[in-house]
Amino acid sequence: MYDLHTREQALTLVAQGHSLNSVSLRTGISRSAIREWQTRPESPKRVLGQAGPCPRCLPAPGVPADTASYSYLLGLYLGDGCISSHRSGGYYLRIACADAWPGLIDLCKNAITAVRPEDSVYVLQREGCVMVTSYGRHWPCLFPQHGPGKKHTRRIALEPWQQTIVDEHPWEFVRGLIHSDGCRNMNWTTRVVGGERKRYEYPRYWFTNVSDDIRRLYTDTLDRLGVEWKDCTRHGRPYNVSVARRASVALMDAHVGPKY
Ligand SMILES: [Zn+2]
C-alpha cells in the first residue's frame, strides 16, 4: 500500500522523536501501520540508509557521479547545512531553506537525490523555514567538513577531490553558497545630473557567513571566475562579501540570478 520511500519518511520522523500521532497527521499514514513497520522484521528501518554503495568508501574511493549537483550541494552545505549523527549509526544531513523561496527547496531536494539516489529526502517545516533532510550512512564521507561544534569555530578546508569538483563546476558552487547564505538585492545612491539630484538603483550580491574559511572559499572561486568582490565589515568584523561592479553583477546574473 505504501512504497519504501513513504515508509522511510515516516520511520525517520519517528526516529527523530516525533510522536506517532504527529507523524500520522503529517503523513496521512495510520498509527497502526507505522507501529507495524517499526516491529516487523522486514521493516525498512533495518536497511534504512544502508542500501547502495557510497561514492567515497564503497566499493572503492571515488567521487559522486553527478559532480555538478555535488558542487551545488557543497555550497548549500557550507552555507546553511549541518550533519548530525543518530544512535542508529547513520547521519542526518539538514539544509535550511527559507519558506520564501520554494524554487530553492526543490533545487536542494533534487541535488541531494542526484548525489545520493539511495537515501530518501523529505522536508520538515520549521518556523519561517524548512529543513530539507536526508538520512544516510555516508554523509560524513561526502562532507568531511563535518565535525563537532559550529562550522565557524573550526577550520574548514576542502579535500583535494572536492577542490577538483569545485574547479570543474565553480558556478554551481557559487550558486549553492548564494542560495544558502547570499542574496541579490537593490542598493541605491544619488547623483547630481544637470543640477538635479537623482536616485539610482543598482543590483548587488551579498554573501554573509561568519566563517573566514568559508568566505575565503567563496572569494577564491570568484577570483577564478573573474568576479570582482569587496569585503564589508560589520562591527569591525568582515562578515559580508559584496559584488557590486556592473560587469561582475552581470556575470552573477547570468549564472546565479535572484532567489525564487
Ligand atoms: Zn561512505
mmCIF file of C-alpha atoms and ligand atoms in Angstrom:
data_model
loop_
_atom_site.group_PDB
_atom_site.id
_atom_site.type_symbol
_atom_site.label_atom_id
_atom_site.label_comp_id
_atom_site.label_asym_id
_atom_site.label_seq_id
_atom_site.Cartn_x
_atom_site.Cartn_y
_atom_site.Cartn_z
ATOM 1 C CA MET A 1 0.000 0.000 0.000
ATOM 2 C CA TYR A 2 2.851 2.396 0.802
ATOM 3 C CA ASP A 3 6.145 2.440 -1.075
ATOM 4 C CA LEU A 4 9.514 2.126 0.620
ATOM 5 C CA HIS A 5 10.184 5.844 0.377
ATOM 6 C CA THR A 6 6.977 6.728 2.223
ATOM 7 C CA ARG A 7 7.752 4.185 4.937
ATOM 8 C CA GLU A 8 11.270 5.542 5.325
ATOM 9 C CA GLN A 9 9.973 9.074 5.691
ATOM 10 C CA ALA A 10 7.526 8.057 8.403
ATOM 11 C CA LEU A 11 10.071 5.935 10.283
ATOM 12 C CA THR A 12 12.711 8.638 10.056
ATOM 13 C CA LEU A 13 10.309 11.138 11.597
ATOM 14 C CA VAL A 14 9.604 8.704 14.439
ATOM 15 C CA ALA A 15 13.340 8.111 14.876
ATOM 16 C CA GLN A 16 13.770 11.861 15.228
ATOM 17 C CA GLY A 17 11.463 11.825 18.218
ATOM 18 C CA HIS A 18 8.166 12.873 16.646
ATOM 19 C CA SER A 19 5.164 11.140 18.197
ATOM 20 C CA LEU A 20 3.235 8.512 16.246
ATOM 21 C CA ASN A 21 0.275 10.866 16.388
ATOM 22 C CA SER A 22 2.057 13.791 14.768
ATOM 23 C CA VAL A 23 3.731 11.583 12.153
ATOM 24 C CA SER A 24 0.369 10.064 11.326
ATOM 25 C CA LEU A 25 -1.219 13.501 10.996
ATOM 26 C CA ARG A 26 1.605 14.776 8.836
ATOM 27 C CA THR A 27 1.895 11.801 6.505
ATOM 28 C CA GLY A 28 -1.687 10.551 6.451
ATOM 29 C CA ILE A 29 -0.490 7.057 7.408
ATOM 30 C CA SER A 30 -2.351 5.342 10.222
ATOM 31 C CA ARG A 31 -0.600 4.921 13.552
ATOM 32 C CA SER A 32 -1.107 1.178 13.464
ATOM 33 C CA ALA A 33 0.653 0.922 10.086
ATOM 34 C CA ILE A 34 3.642 2.869 11.413
ATOM 35 C CA ARG A 35 3.725 0.735 14.582
ATOM 36 C CA GLU A 36 3.667 -2.390 12.447
ATOM 37 C CA TRP A 37 6.593 -1.197 10.317
ATOM 38 C CA GLN A 38 8.536 -0.489 13.491
ATOM 39 C CA THR A 39 8.167 -4.030 14.765
ATOM 40 C CA ARG A 40 8.065 -6.197 11.649
ATOM 41 C CA PRO A 41 11.415 -7.896 10.979
ATOM 42 C CA GLU A 42 11.377 -6.932 7.302
ATOM 43 C CA SER A 43 10.737 -3.331 8.351
ATOM 44 C CA PRO A 44 12.696 -0.970 6.107
ATOM 45 C CA LYS A 45 14.082 0.605 9.290
ATOM 46 C CA ARG A 46 16.657 -2.183 9.343
ATOM 47 C CA VAL A 47 18.058 -1.205 5.980
ATOM 48 C CA LEU A 48 17.311 2.486 6.215
ATOM 49 C CA GLY A 49 20.245 4.420 4.759
ATOM 50 C CA GLN A 50 22.390 1.312 4.396
ATOM 51 C CA ALA A 51 21.387 0.333 0.905
ATOM 52 C CA GLY A 52 23.550 1.205 -2.034
ATOM 53 C CA PRO A 53 27.228 1.881 -2.484
ATOM 54 C CA CYS A 54 28.970 5.060 -1.325
ATOM 55 C CA PRO A 55 30.844 7.148 -3.882
ATOM 56 C CA ARG A 56 33.640 7.753 -1.352
ATOM 57 C CA CYS A 57 34.147 4.485 0.515
ATOM 58 C CA LEU A 58 32.232 1.594 -1.071
ATOM 59 C CA PRO A 59 33.256 -0.330 -3.081
ATOM 60 C CA ALA A 60 36.309 1.895 -3.717
ATOM 61 C CA PRO A 61 37.171 5.554 -3.091
ATOM 62 C CA GLY A 62 35.827 7.743 -5.863
ATOM 63 C CA VAL A 63 33.696 10.834 -6.322
ATOM 64 C CA PRO A 64 29.931 11.324 -6.679
ATOM 65 C CA ALA A 65 28.725 10.537 -10.204
ATOM 66 C CA ASP A 66 26.906 13.850 -10.570
ATOM 67 C CA THR A 67 29.729 16.280 -9.828
ATOM 68 C CA ALA A 68 27.731 19.370 -10.844
ATOM 69 C CA SER A 69 24.999 18.589 -8.316
ATOM 70 C CA TYR A 70 27.653 17.790 -5.721
ATOM 71 C CA SER A 71 29.328 21.170 -6.241
ATOM 72 C CA TYR A 72 25.966 22.917 -5.721
ATOM 73 C CA LEU A 73 25.128 20.813 -2.660
ATOM 74 C CA LEU A 74 28.578 21.501 -1.187
ATOM 75 C CA GLY A 75 27.823 25.232 -1.449
ATOM 76 C CA LEU A 76 24.457 24.717 0.269
ATOM 77 C CA TYR A 77 26.014 22.565 2.992
ATOM 78 C CA LEU A 78 28.819 25.021 3.760
ATOM 79 C CA GLY A 79 26.319 27.894 3.782
ATOM 80 C CA ASP A 80 23.387 26.574 5.774
ATOM 81 C CA GLY A 81 23.778 22.848 6.267
ATOM 82 C CA CYS A 82 24.666 20.552 9.110
ATOM 83 C CA ILE A 83 25.239 16.869 9.685
ATOM 84 C CA SER A 84 24.314 15.157 12.925
ATOM 85 C CA SER A 85 24.757 11.576 13.984
ATOM 86 C CA HIS A 86 21.945 9.332 15.122
ATOM 87 C CA ARG A 87 22.167 6.453 17.567
ATOM 88 C CA SER A 88 21.208 4.081 14.748
ATOM 89 C CA GLY A 89 24.693 4.696 13.305
ATOM 90 C CA GLY A 90 23.508 6.889 10.458
ATOM 91 C CA TYR A 91 23.574 10.625 9.919
ATOM 92 C CA TYR A 92 21.109 13.346 9.103
ATOM 93 C CA LEU A 93 22.038 15.922 6.539
ATOM 94 C CA ARG A 94 19.910 19.031 7.059
ATOM 95 C CA ILE A 95 19.853 22.077 4.835
ATOM 96 C CA ALA A 96 17.857 25.097 5.990
ATOM 97 C CA CYS A 97 15.815 26.756 3.225
ATOM 98 C CA ALA A 98 13.634 29.833 3.720
ATOM 99 C CA ASP A 99 9.896 29.395 3.079
ATOM 100 C CA ALA A 100 10.090 32.453 0.845
ATOM 101 C CA TRP A 101 11.940 30.544 -1.894
ATOM 102 C CA PRO A 102 10.047 27.370 -2.854
ATOM 103 C CA GLY A 103 12.094 27.034 -6.039
ATOM 104 C CA LEU A 104 15.263 26.700 -3.960
ATOM 105 C CA ILE A 105 13.679 23.997 -1.781
ATOM 106 C CA ASP A 106 13.131 21.923 -4.927
ATOM 107 C CA LEU A 107 16.672 22.573 -6.168
ATOM 108 C CA CYS A 108 18.022 21.423 -2.817
ATOM 109 C CA LYS A 109 15.929 18.222 -2.814
ATOM 110 C CA ASN A 110 16.972 17.465 -6.387
ATOM 111 C CA ALA A 111 20.658 17.979 -5.589
ATOM 112 C CA ILE A 112 20.502 15.601 -2.612
ATOM 113 C CA THR A 113 18.745 12.968 -4.714
ATOM 114 C CA ALA A 114 21.298 13.380 -7.515
ATOM 115 C CA VAL A 115 24.208 12.916 -5.083
ATOM 116 C CA ARG A 116 22.622 10.113 -3.003
ATOM 117 C CA PRO A 117 19.872 8.398 -5.026
ATOM 118 C CA GLU A 118 19.794 5.654 -2.350
ATOM 119 C CA ASP A 119 18.763 7.962 0.503
ATOM 120 C CA SER A 120 15.309 9.428 0.971
ATOM 121 C CA VAL A 121 14.747 13.174 1.142
ATOM 122 C CA TYR A 122 11.959 14.909 2.985
ATOM 123 C CA VAL A 123 11.045 18.384 4.094
ATOM 124 C CA LEU A 124 10.378 19.312 7.719
ATOM 125 C CA GLN A 125 8.521 22.543 8.418
ATOM 126 C CA ARG A 126 10.055 24.906 10.951
ATOM 127 C CA GLU A 127 9.270 28.492 11.935
ATOM 128 C CA GLY A 128 9.764 30.515 8.727
ATOM 129 C CA CYS A 129 11.906 27.893 7.070
ATOM 130 C CA VAL A 130 12.042 24.248 6.130
ATOM 131 C CA MET A 131 14.720 21.708 6.826
ATOM 132 C CA VAL A 132 15.429 19.624 3.758
ATOM 133 C CA THR A 133 16.562 16.436 5.448
ATOM 134 C CA SER A 134 18.151 13.206 4.331
ATOM 135 C CA TYR A 135 19.168 10.235 6.424
ATOM 136 C CA GLY A 136 22.089 8.065 5.355
ATOM 137 C CA ARG A 137 25.236 6.284 6.462
ATOM 138 C CA HIS A 138 27.642 8.195 4.299
ATOM 139 C CA TRP A 139 27.027 11.922 4.663
ATOM 140 C CA PRO A 140 30.347 12.460 6.524
ATOM 141 C CA CYS A 141 32.147 10.632 3.685
ATOM 142 C CA LEU A 142 30.660 13.166 1.274
ATOM 143 C CA PHE A 143 31.154 16.169 3.540
ATOM 144 C CA PRO A 144 34.318 15.508 5.581
ATOM 145 C CA GLN A 145 33.978 19.079 6.907
ATOM 146 C CA HIS A 146 31.530 17.528 9.380
ATOM 147 C CA GLY A 147 32.821 17.876 12.932
ATOM 148 C CA PRO A 148 31.811 18.922 16.433
ATOM 149 C CA GLY A 149 30.580 22.453 17.048
ATOM 150 C CA LYS A 150 29.720 25.227 14.643
ATOM 151 C CA LYS A 151 31.479 25.491 11.304
ATOM 152 C CA HIS A 152 32.983 28.900 12.086
ATOM 153 C CA THR A 153 34.680 27.549 15.240
ATOM 154 C CA ARG A 154 36.782 25.052 13.312
ATOM 155 C CA ARG A 155 38.969 25.115 10.265
ATOM 156 C CA ILE A 156 37.074 24.421 7.031
ATOM 157 C CA ALA A 157 39.223 23.250 4.127
ATOM 158 C CA LEU A 158 38.243 21.294 1.048
ATOM 159 C CA GLU A 159 39.827 17.924 0.395
ATOM 160 C CA PRO A 160 41.659 17.676 -2.961
ATOM 161 C CA TRP A 161 38.838 15.655 -4.580
ATOM 162 C CA GLN A 162 36.329 18.328 -3.513
ATOM 163 C CA GLN A 163 38.512 21.138 -4.820
ATOM 164 C CA THR A 164 38.768 19.308 -8.169
ATOM 165 C CA ILE A 165 34.961 19.177 -8.371
ATOM 166 C CA VAL A 166 34.640 22.869 -7.437
ATOM 167 C CA ASP A 167 37.243 23.715 -10.116
ATOM 168 C CA GLU A 168 35.173 21.750 -12.640
ATOM 169 C CA HIS A 169 31.882 23.346 -11.569
ATOM 170 C CA PRO A 170 32.715 26.702 -9.975
ATOM 171 C CA TRP A 171 29.392 28.354 -10.800
ATOM 172 C CA GLU A 172 27.416 25.538 -9.204
ATOM 173 C CA PHE A 173 29.458 26.026 -6.035
ATOM 174 C CA VAL A 174 28.906 29.804 -6.051
ATOM 175 C CA ARG A 175 25.192 29.277 -6.739
ATOM 176 C CA GLY A 176 24.924 26.912 -3.751
ATOM 177 C CA LEU A 177 26.645 29.418 -1.465
ATOM 178 C CA ILE A 178 24.462 32.313 -2.642
ATOM 179 C CA HIS A 179 21.291 30.224 -2.428
ATOM 180 C CA SER A 180 22.047 29.416 1.204
ATOM 181 C CA ASP A 181 23.886 32.407 2.640
ATOM 182 C CA GLY A 182 23.592 35.051 -0.023
ATOM 183 C CA CYS A 183 21.124 37.284 -1.760
ATOM 184 C CA ARG A 184 20.710 39.670 -4.647
ATOM 185 C CA ASN A 185 19.175 42.982 -3.665
ATOM 186 C CA MET A 186 18.909 46.555 -4.840
ATOM 187 C CA ASN A 187 21.160 49.226 -3.476
ATOM 188 C CA TRP A 188 20.674 52.897 -4.208
ATOM 189 C CA THR A 189 22.729 56.033 -4.459
ATOM 190 C CA THR A 190 22.139 59.598 -5.554
ATOM 191 C CA ARG A 191 23.985 61.554 -8.177
ATOM 192 C CA VAL A 192 23.641 65.162 -9.298
ATOM 193 C CA VAL A 193 22.886 65.317 -13.015
ATOM 194 C CA GLY A 194 22.240 68.710 -14.661
ATOM 195 C CA GLY A 195 21.895 70.416 -11.270
ATOM 196 C CA GLU A 196 19.286 67.890 -10.161
ATOM 197 C CA ARG A 197 19.809 65.172 -7.589
ATOM 198 C CA LYS A 198 18.646 61.836 -8.943
ATOM 199 C CA ARG A 199 18.266 58.492 -7.283
ATOM 200 C CA TYR A 200 19.852 55.479 -8.949
ATOM 201 C CA GLU A 201 19.301 51.860 -8.060
ATOM 202 C CA TYR A 202 21.709 49.104 -8.818
ATOM 203 C CA PRO A 203 21.700 45.396 -8.023
ATOM 204 C CA ARG A 204 24.241 43.862 -5.715
ATOM 205 C CA TYR A 205 25.043 40.369 -4.483
ATOM 206 C CA TRP A 206 25.747 39.738 -0.824
ATOM 207 C CA PHE A 207 27.286 36.724 0.804
ATOM 208 C CA THR A 208 27.240 36.610 4.594
ATOM 209 C CA ASN A 209 29.000 33.953 6.626
ATOM 210 C CA VAL A 210 30.854 34.199 9.925
ATOM 211 C CA SER A 211 33.440 31.577 8.922
ATOM 212 C CA ASP A 212 36.571 33.213 7.499
ATOM 213 C CA ASP A 213 37.385 29.900 5.756
ATOM 214 C CA ILE A 214 34.007 29.665 4.022
ATOM 215 C CA ARG A 215 34.149 33.284 2.866
ATOM 216 C CA ARG A 216 37.623 32.574 1.532
ATOM 217 C CA LEU A 217 36.369 29.546 -0.423
ATOM 218 C CA TYR A 218 33.717 31.830 -1.923
ATOM 219 C CA THR A 219 36.083 34.661 -2.845
ATOM 220 C CA ASP A 220 38.799 32.296 -4.169
ATOM 221 C CA THR A 221 36.187 30.857 -6.531
ATOM 222 C CA LEU A 222 35.021 34.354 -7.544
ATOM 223 C CA ASP A 223 38.653 35.247 -8.309
ATOM 224 C CA ARG A 224 38.963 32.297 -10.662
ATOM 225 C CA LEU A 225 35.726 33.339 -12.375
ATOM 226 C CA GLY A 226 36.833 36.947 -12.832
ATOM 227 C CA VAL A 227 34.153 38.326 -10.493
ATOM 228 C CA GLU A 228 35.257 41.394 -8.522
ATOM 229 C CA TRP A 229 34.248 41.486 -4.868
ATOM 230 C CA LYS A 230 34.727 43.560 -1.735
ATOM 231 C CA ASP A 231 34.765 42.751 1.988
ATOM 232 C CA CYS A 232 32.286 44.767 4.031
ATOM 233 C CA THR A 233 32.752 44.893 7.766
ATOM 234 C CA ARG A 234 30.042 44.758 10.400
ATOM 235 C CA HIS A 235 31.008 45.825 13.925
ATOM 236 C CA GLY A 236 34.590 45.848 12.679
ATOM 237 C CA ARG A 237 34.433 42.233 11.508
ATOM 238 C CA PRO A 238 34.260 41.159 7.858
ATOM 239 C CA TYR A 239 31.073 39.058 7.613
ATOM 240 C CA ASN A 240 29.845 40.248 4.233
ATOM 241 C CA VAL A 241 31.253 39.949 0.760
ATOM 242 C CA SER A 242 29.713 42.303 -1.773
ATOM 243 C CA VAL A 243 29.697 42.035 -5.578
ATOM 244 C CA ALA A 244 28.553 45.379 -6.953
ATOM 245 C CA ARG A 245 30.545 46.239 -10.087
ATOM 246 C CA ARG A 246 28.328 46.215 -13.145
ATOM 247 C CA ALA A 247 30.296 43.623 -15.145
ATOM 248 C CA SER A 248 30.605 41.319 -12.149
ATOM 249 C CA VAL A 249 26.900 41.596 -11.295
ATOM 250 C CA ALA A 250 26.128 40.765 -14.940
ATOM 251 C CA LEU A 251 28.255 37.611 -14.640
ATOM 252 C CA MET A 252 26.482 36.641 -11.428
ATOM 253 C CA ASP A 253 23.096 37.338 -13.041
ATOM 254 C CA ALA A 254 23.960 35.063 -15.941
ATOM 255 C CA HIS A 255 24.974 32.162 -13.680
ATOM 256 C CA VAL A 256 23.192 32.653 -10.343
ATOM 257 C CA GLY A 257 20.346 35.185 -10.527
ATOM 258 C CA PRO A 258 17.855 36.170 -7.817
ATOM 259 C CA LYS A 259 16.385 33.615 -5.452
ATOM 260 C CA TYR A 260 12.961 32.243 -6.329
HETATM 261 ZN ZN ZN B 1 30.975 6.209 2.618
#
